[in-house]
Coordinates of C-alpha atoms and ligand atoms in Angstrom, one line a residue:
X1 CA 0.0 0.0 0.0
X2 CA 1.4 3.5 -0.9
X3 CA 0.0 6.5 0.6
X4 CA -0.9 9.1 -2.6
X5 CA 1.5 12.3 -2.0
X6 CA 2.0 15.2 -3.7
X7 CA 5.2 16.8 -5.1
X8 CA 6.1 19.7 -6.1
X9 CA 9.6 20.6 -8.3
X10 CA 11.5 23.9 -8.3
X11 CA 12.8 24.2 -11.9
X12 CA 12.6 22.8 -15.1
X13 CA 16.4 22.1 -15.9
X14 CA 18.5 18.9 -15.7
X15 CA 17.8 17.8 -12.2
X16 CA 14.1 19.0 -12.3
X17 CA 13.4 17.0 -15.6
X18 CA 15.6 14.5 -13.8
X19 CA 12.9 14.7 -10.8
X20 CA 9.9 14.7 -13.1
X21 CA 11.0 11.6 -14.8
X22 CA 12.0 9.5 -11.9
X23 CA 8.6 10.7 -10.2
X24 CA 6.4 9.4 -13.0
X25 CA 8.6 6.4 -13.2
X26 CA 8.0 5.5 -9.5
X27 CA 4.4 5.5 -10.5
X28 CA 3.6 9.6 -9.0
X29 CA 1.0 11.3 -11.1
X30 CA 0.5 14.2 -8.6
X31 CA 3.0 16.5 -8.9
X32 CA 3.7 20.2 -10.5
X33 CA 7.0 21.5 -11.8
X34 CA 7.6 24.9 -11.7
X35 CA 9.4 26.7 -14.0
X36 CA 9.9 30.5 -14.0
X37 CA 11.2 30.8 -17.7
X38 CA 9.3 30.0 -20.5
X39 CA 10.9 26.7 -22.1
X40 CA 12.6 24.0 -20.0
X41 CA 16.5 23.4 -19.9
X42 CA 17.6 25.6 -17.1
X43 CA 21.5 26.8 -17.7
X44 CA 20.8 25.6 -21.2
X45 CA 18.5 27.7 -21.9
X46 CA 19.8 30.6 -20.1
X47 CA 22.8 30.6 -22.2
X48 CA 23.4 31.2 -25.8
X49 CA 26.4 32.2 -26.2
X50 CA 28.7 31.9 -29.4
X51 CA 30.3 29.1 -29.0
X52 CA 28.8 26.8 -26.2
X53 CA 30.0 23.7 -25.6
X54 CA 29.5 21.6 -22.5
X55 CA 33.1 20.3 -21.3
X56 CA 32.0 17.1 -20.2
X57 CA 31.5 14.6 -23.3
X58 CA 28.5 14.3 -25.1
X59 CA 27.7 10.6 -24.5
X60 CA 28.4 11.0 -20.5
X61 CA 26.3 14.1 -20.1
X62 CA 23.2 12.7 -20.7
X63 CA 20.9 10.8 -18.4
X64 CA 21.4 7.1 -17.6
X65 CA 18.0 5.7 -18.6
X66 CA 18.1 8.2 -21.9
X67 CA 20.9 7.3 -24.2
X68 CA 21.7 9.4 -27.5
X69 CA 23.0 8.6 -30.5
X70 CA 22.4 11.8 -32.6
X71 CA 25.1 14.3 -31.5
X72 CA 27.2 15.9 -33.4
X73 CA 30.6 16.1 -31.7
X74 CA 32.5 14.7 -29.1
X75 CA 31.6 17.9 -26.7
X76 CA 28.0 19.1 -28.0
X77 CA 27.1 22.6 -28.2
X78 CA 24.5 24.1 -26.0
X79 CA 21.9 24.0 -28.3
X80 CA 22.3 20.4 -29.3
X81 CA 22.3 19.8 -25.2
X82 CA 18.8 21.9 -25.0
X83 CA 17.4 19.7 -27.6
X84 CA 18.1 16.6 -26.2
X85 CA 16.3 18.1 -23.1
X86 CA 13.2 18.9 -24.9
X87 CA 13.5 15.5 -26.1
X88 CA 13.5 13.9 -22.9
X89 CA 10.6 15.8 -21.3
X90 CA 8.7 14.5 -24.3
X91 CA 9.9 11.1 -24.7
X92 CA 8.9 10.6 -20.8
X93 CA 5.7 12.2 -20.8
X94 CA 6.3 14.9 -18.2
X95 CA 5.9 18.0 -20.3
X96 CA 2.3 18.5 -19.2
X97 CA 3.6 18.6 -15.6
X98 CA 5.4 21.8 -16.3
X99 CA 3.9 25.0 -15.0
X100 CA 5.8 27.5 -17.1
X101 CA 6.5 31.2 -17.1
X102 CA 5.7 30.1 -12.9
X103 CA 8.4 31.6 -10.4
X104 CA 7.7 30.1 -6.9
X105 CA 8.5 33.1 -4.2
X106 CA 8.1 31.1 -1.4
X107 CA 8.0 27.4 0.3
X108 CA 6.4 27.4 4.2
X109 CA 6.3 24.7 6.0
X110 CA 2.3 24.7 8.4
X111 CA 3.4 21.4 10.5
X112 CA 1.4 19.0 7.9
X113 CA 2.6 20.0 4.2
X114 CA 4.6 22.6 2.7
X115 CA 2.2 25.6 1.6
X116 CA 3.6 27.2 -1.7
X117 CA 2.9 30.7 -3.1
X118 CA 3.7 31.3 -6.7
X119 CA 4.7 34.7 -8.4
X120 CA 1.0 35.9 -9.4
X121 CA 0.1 35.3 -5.4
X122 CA -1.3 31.9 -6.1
X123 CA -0.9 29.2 -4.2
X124 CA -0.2 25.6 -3.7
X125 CA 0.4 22.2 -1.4
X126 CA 3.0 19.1 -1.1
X127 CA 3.9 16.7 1.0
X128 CA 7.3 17.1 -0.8
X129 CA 9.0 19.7 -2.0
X130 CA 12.3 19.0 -4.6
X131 CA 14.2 22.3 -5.2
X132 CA 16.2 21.3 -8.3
X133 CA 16.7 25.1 -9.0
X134 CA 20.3 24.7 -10.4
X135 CA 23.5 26.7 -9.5
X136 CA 24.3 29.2 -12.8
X137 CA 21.6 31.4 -13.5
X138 CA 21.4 34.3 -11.1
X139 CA 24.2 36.4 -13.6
X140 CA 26.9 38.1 -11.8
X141 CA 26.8 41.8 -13.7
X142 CA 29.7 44.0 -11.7
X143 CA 29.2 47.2 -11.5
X144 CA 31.4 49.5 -14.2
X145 CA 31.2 52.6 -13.9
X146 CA 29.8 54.8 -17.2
X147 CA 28.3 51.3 -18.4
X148 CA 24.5 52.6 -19.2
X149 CA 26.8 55.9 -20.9
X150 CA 27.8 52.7 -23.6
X151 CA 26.8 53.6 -27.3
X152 CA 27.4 50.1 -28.5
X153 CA 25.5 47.2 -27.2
X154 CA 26.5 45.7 -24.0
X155 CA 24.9 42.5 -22.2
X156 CA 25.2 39.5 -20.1
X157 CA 26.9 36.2 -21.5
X158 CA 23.4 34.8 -20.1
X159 CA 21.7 37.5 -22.0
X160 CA 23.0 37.3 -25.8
X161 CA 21.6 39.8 -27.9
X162 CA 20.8 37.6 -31.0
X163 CA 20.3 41.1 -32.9
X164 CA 23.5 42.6 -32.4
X165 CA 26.1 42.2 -35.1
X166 CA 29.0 41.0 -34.2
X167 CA 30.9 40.1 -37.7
X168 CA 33.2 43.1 -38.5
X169 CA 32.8 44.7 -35.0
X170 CA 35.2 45.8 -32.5
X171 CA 34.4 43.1 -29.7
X172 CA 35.3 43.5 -26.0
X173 CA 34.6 40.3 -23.9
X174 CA 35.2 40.8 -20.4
X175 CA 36.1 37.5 -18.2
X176 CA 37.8 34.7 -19.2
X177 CA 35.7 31.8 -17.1
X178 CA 34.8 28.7 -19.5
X179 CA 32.3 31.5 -21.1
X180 CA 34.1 34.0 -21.9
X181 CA 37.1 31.6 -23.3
X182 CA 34.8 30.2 -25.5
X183 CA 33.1 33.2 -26.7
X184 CA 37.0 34.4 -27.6
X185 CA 37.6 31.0 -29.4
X186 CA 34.2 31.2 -31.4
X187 CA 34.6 35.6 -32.7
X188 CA 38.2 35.3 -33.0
X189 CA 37.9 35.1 -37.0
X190 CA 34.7 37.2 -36.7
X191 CA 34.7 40.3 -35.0
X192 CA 37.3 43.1 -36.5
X193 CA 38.8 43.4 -33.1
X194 CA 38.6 41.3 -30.6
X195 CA 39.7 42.7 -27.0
X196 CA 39.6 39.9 -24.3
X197 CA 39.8 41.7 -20.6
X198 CA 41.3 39.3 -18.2
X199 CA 41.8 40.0 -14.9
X200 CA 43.3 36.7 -13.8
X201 CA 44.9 34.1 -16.0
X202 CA 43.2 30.7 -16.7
X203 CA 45.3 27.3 -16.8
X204 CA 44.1 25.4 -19.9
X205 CA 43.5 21.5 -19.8
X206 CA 43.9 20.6 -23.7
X207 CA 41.4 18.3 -24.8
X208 CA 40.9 16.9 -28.5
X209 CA 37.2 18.0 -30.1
X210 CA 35.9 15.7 -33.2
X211 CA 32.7 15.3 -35.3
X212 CA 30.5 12.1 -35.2
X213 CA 30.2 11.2 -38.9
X214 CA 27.0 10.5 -39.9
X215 CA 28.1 6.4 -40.0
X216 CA 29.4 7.2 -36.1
X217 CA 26.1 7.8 -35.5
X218 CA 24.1 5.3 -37.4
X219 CA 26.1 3.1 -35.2
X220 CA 25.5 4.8 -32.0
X221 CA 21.6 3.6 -33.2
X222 CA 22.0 0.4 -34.2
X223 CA 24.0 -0.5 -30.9
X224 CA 24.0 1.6 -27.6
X225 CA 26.9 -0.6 -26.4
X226 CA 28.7 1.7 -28.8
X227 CA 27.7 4.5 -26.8
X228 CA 27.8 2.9 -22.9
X229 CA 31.5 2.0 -24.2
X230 CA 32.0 5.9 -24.1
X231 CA 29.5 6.4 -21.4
X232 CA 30.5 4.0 -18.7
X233 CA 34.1 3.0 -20.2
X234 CA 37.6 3.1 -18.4
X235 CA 38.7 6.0 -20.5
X236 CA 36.2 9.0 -19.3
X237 CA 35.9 6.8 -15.7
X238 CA 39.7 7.0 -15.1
X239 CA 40.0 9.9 -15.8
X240 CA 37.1 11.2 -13.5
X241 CA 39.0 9.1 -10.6
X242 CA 42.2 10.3 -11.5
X243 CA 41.1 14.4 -11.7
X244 CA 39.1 13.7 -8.1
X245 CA 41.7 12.1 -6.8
X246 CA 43.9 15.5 -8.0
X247 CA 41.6 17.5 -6.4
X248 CA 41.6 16.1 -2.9
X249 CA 45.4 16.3 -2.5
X250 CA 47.0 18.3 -3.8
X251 CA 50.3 16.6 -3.7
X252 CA 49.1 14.1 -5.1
X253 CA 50.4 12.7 -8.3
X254 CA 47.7 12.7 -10.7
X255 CA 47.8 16.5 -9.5
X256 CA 51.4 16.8 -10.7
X257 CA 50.1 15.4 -14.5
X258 CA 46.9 17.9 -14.5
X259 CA 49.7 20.7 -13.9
X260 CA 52.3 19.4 -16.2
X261 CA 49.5 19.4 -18.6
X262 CA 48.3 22.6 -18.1
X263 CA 51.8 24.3 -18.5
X264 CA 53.1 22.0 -21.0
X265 CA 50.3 23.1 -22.8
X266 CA 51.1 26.8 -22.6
X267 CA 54.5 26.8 -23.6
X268 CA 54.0 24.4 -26.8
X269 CA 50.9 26.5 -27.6
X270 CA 51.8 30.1 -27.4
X271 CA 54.5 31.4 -29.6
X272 CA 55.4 34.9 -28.3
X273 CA 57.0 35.1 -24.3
X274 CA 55.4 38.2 -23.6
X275 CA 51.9 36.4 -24.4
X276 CA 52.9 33.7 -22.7
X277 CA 53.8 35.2 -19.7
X278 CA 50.1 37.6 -19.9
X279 CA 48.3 33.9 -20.6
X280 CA 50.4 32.7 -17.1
X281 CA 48.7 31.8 -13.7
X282 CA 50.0 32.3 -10.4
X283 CA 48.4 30.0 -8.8
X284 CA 48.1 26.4 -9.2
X285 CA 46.0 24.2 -12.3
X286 CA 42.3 23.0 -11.0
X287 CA 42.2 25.6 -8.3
X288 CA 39.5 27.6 -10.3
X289 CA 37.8 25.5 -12.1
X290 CA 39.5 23.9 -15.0
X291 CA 39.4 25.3 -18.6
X292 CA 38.6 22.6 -21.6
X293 CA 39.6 23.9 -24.4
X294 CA 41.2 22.4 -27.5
X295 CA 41.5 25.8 -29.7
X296 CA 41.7 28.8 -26.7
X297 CA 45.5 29.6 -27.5
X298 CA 45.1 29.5 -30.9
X299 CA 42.0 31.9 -30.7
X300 CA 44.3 34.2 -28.5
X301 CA 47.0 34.4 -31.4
X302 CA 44.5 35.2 -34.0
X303 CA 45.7 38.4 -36.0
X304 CA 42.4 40.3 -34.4
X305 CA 42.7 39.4 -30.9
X306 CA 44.3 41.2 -27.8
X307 CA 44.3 39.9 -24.0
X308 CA 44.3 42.4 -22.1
X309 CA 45.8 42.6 -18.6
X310 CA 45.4 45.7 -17.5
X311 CA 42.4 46.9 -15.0
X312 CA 39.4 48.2 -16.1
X313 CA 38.7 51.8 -14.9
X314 CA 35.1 52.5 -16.2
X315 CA 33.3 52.4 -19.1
X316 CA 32.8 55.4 -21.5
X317 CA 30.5 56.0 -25.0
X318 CA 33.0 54.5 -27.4
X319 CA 34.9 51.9 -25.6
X320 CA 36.5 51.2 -22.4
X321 CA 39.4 53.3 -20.6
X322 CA 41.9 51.3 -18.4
X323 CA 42.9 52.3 -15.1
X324 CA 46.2 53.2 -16.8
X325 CA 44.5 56.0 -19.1
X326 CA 44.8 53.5 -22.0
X327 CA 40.8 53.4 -23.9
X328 CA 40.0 50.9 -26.2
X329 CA 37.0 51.9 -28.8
X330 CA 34.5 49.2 -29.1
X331 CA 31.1 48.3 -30.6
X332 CA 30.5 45.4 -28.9
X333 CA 30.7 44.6 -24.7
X334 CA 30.3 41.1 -23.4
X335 CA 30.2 40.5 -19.9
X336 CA 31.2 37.2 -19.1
X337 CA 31.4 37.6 -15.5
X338 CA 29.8 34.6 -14.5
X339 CA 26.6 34.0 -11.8
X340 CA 26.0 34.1 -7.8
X341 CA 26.8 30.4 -7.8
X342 CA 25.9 31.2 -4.0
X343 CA 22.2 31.5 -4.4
X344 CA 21.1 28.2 -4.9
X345 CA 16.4 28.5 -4.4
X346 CA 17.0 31.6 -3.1
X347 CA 15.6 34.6 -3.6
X348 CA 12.7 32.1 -3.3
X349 CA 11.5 32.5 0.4
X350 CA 11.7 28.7 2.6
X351 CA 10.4 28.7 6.4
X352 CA 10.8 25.3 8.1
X353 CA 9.4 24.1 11.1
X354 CA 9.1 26.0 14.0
X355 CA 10.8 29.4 12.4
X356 CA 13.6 27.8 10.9
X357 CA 14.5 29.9 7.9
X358 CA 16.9 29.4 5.2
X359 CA 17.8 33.0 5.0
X360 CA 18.8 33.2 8.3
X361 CA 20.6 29.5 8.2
X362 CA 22.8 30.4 5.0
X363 CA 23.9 33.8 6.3
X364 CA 26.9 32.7 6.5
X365 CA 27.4 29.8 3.8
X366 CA 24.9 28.1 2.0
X367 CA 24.9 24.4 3.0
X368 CA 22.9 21.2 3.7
X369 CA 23.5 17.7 4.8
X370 CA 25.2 15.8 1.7
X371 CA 24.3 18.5 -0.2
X372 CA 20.3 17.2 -0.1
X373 CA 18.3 17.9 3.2
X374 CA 18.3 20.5 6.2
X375 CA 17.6 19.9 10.2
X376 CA 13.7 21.9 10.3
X377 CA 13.2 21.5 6.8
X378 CA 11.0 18.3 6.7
X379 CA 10.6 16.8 3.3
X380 CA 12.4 18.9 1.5
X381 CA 15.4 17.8 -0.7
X382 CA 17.8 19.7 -3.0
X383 CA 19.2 18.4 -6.8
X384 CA 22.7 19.5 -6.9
X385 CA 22.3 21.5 -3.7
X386 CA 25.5 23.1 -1.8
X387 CA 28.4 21.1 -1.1
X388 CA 27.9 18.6 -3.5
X389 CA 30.1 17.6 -6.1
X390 CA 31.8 20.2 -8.7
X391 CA 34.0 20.3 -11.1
X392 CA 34.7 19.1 -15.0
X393 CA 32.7 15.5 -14.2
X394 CA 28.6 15.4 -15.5
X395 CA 26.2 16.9 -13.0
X396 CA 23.6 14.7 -14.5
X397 CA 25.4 11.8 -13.0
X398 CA 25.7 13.5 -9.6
X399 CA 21.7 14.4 -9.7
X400 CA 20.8 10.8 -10.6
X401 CA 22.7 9.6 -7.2
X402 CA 21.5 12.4 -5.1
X403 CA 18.0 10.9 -6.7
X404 CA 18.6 7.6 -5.5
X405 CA 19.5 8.6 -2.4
X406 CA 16.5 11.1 -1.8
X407 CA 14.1 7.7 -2.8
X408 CA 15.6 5.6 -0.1
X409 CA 14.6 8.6 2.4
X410 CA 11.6 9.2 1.1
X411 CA 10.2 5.3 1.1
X412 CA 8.8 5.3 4.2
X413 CA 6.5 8.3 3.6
X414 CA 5.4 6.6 0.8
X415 CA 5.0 3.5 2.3
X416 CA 2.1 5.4 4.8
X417 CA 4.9 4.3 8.0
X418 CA 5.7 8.4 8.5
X419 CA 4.6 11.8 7.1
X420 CA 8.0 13.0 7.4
X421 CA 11.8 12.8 7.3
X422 CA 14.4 15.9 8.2
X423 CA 18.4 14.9 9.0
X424 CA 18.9 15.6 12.4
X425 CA 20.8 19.2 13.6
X426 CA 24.0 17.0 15.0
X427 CA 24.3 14.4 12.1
X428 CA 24.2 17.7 10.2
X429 CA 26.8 20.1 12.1
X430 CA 29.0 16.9 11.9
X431 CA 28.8 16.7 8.6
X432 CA 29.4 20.5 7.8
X433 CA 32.5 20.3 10.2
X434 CA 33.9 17.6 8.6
X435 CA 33.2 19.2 5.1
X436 CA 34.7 22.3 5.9
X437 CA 37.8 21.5 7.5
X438 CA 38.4 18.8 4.5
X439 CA 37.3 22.0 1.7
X440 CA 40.2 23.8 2.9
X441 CA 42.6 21.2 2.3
X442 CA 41.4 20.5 -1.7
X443 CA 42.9 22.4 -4.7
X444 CA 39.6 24.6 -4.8
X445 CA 41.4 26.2 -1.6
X446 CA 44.7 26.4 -2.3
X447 CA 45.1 30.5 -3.3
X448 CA 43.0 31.7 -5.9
X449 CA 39.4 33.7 -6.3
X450 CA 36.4 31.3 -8.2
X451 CA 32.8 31.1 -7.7
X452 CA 33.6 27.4 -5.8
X453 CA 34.1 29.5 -2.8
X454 CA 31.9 31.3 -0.2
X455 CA 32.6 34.3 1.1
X456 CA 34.9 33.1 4.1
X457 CA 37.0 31.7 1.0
X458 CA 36.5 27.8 1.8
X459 CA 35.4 25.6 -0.9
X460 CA 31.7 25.2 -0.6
X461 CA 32.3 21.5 -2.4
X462 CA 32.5 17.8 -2.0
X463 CA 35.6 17.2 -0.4
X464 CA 36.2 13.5 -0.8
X465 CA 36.6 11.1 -3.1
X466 CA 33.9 10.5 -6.3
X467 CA 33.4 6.9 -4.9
X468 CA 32.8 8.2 -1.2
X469 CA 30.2 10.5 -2.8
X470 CA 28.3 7.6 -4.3
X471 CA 28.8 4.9 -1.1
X472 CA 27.2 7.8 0.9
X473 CA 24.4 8.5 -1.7
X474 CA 23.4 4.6 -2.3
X475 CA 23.2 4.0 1.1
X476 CA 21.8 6.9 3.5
X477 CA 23.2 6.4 7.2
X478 CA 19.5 6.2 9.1
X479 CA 20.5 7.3 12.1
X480 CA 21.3 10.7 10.9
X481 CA 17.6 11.6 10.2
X482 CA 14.2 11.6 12.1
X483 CA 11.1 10.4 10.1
X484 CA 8.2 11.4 12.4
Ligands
NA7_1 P1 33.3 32.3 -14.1 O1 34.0 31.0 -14.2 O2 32.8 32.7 -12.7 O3 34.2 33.4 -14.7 C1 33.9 34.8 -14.5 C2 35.0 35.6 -15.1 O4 34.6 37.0 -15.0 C3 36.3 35.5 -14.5 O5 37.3 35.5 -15.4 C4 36.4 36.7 -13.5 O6 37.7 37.1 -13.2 C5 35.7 37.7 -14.4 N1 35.2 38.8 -13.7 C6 34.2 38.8 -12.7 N2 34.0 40.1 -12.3 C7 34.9 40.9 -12.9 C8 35.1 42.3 -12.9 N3 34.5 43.1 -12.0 N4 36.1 42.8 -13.7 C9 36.8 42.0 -14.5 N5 36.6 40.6 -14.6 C10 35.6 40.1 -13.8 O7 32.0 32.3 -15.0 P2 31.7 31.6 -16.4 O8 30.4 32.1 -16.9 O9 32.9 31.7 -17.3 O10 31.6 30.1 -16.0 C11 30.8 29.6 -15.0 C12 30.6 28.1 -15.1 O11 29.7 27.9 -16.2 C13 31.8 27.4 -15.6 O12 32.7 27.1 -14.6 C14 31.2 26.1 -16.1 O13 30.8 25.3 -15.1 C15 30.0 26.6 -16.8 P3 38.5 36.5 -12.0 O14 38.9 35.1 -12.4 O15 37.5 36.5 -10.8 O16 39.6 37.4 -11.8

């Protein structure tokens, strides 16, 4: 006997789909997701950019139960990714159980169910609430000074301007994060000019980028062991062990290759010293998150492009001046400056039980217990929450096991034996001081600004091994929550 529940989902992107999916799977017909845009794909819909690619390969960034033969590359572009999205929702059924152009504002829990309240003032109920409201989409716009003074067109990475020209243009592309690298690589033979403004260097992982042939992909069709032999095989699995391992000590040897690498790749790569030395880090490979890029340097040697090191001083009409009085005339400003990877639901409102508020609770860091569930905040769970897993591995993959481990939690609720489950507040604080003090000793902490970090500076990340993260997410510990 299962007791009929209701669910409610935060977001339409990977995890939500993810969410949706699973749910209907399970046999769940009542449930809503909300979405506050007006087409699923979260981060992939969001972003447009020229040249978006996802750095994780094409065949292991899809789901596990949804294998695809049709891409196009080894690393698909963004709009191939969105696709297969869309594709999903419809292949699975769950597109009718999207409430679109729907922004939830606030999540309370009465002591029975949560009690939702919608953007238009509307509200709604569930037993269980699943915020899968992704990580990169609250865009990170710094303040320039002279910016609305700009007679060109200036905007977001997040918010490309499909109407602007950009062939023949004087270009300006400020940040050099995985965006605005590959925004560089994709205008460098386009724009007239092409001024990339870095303010800290980027290490460079060099990867190799091919085309599926058409045949590649017949095959892909005719046999999916073709495509688990990419998906689940030694080559992209090592190499996931071997960068996580990298990442947890630091002095470790698989560390020393992803910095040999990294540098080996700069000085083969880049032909002129004084480039060289501008296209340098000081601080050590991994320790912002990685750059994948098979064609960066190239881009950056390209007859039209500068970097430029200097600091920005403000914006004018024309261009940009530099602190140093240097200006550089432009038509075109991109800001790839990246999101408030810090946000997570919020600025969606979420009261708990008895006054517990998540405002208050992640005024200092956002955080909650293996990155899923918070102490007073019964029946509510978190896709790709804080402190889980980052870094250049698929975050589908770590959203299926989060899944799984959310299931296992939630089977006695649906088994009618409790109304409720919630870690407890010392299982939790143990686990956040256990977190913490290991954050500081991975790469992520070892000297450099990235959006992996919260404001204190520690790495708001898994900090153990990828195979500790799946042992602790296929098998909860039950004596670190309360079902009442
Ligand atoms: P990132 O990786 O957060 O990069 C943001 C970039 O913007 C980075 O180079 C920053 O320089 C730069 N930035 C931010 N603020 C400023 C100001 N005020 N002046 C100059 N430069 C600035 O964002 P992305 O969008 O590239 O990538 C986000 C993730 O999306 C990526 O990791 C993938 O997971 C997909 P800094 O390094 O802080 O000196």
């Amino acid at each position: 006997m299962t007791r009929p529940l209701r669910f409610i989902v935060i977001g339409a992107g990977m995890s939500g789909i993810l969410a949706a999916v699973r749910l209907k799977q399970a046999g769940q017909s009542n449930f809503t997701l909300y979405e506050k845009g007006a087409s699923i794909g979260g981060t992939w819909r969001e972003n447009r950019y020229p040249g978006l690619t996802c750095d994780v390969p094409a065949h292991c960034y899809t789901y596990s139960f949804a294998p695809h033969a049709e891409w196009s590359a080894f690393y698909a572009p963004g709009a191939e990714i969105k696709a297969y999205f869309e594709k999903v929702v419809d292949d699975f059924g769950v597109r009718d159980f999207i409430r679109f152009n729907t922004e939830v504002t606030a999540c309370v829990w009465d002591g029975e169910c949560w009690r939702v309240t919608l953007a238009d003032g509307a509200e709604d109920s569930a037993d269980i609430v699943i915020a899968a409201s992704g990580v990169l989409h609250h865009v990170n716009e710094p303040v320039f000074s002279g910016k609305d003074s700009f007679a060109g067109a200036i905007f977001h990475s997040a918010r490309w301007d499909d109407s602007v020209v950009l062939d023949g243009k004087r270009v300006g592309v400020i940040g050099n994060g995985s965006t605005g690298v590959q925004i560089v690589t994709a205008l460098a033979e386009r724009a007239e000019r092409l001024l990339h403004f870095q303010r800290s260097p980027q290490w460079i992982m060099p990867v190799q980028q091919f085309a599926y042939s058409d045949e590649d992909r017949a095959a892909f069709r005719a046999d999916v062991t073709k495509i688990d032999a990419i998906r689940l095989g030694d080559e992209y699995w090592g190499g996931i062990r071997r960068f996580n391992s990298a990442i947890i000590d630091p002095d470790s040897p698989a560390m020393q290759e992803i910095e040999n690498l990294c540098r080996r790749n700069l000085e083969e790569s880049v032909r002129d010293p004084a480039l060289r030395e501008k296209l340098r880090p000081d601080y050590r490979a991994a320790c912002k998150r990685l750059i994948y890029s098979w064609s960066y340097y190239e881009a950056a040697q390209a007859a039209a492009v500068s970097i430029e090191t200097g600091s920005i001083d403000r914006i004018e009409p024309q261009g940009i001046r530099m602190i140093d009085g240097t200006f550089h005339p432009l038509d075109v400003i991109v800001l790839a400056t990246g999101f408030r990877a810090d946000r997570f639901i919020r600025p969606t409102k979420v009261k708990g039980a008895d006054g517990a508020d998540l405002d208050a609770l992640w005024k200092d860091r956002p955080t909650a217990h293996y990155a899923v569930a918070l102490p007073g905040f019964p029946n509510f769970f978190m896709l790709n929450g804080p402190t889980g897993p980052v870094g250049n591995f698929s975050l589908i993959d770590i959203a299926e096991q989060q899944w799984a481990y959310i299931a296992q939690l939630i089977k006695p609720i649906l088994a009618g034996k409790s109304r409720t489950v919630q870690p407890t507040k010392a299982a939790h604080a143990d686990y956040d001081r256990r977190r913490i003090e290991a954050a500081r000793g991975t790469i992520f902490g070892s000297g450099c600004s990235s959006w992996y970090l919260d404001k204190d500076g520690v790495p708001l990340t898994w900090p153990w091994s990828y195979d500790a993260f799946v042992q602790a997410m296929a098998s909860p510990e039950i004596d670190q929550f309360v079902w009442g």
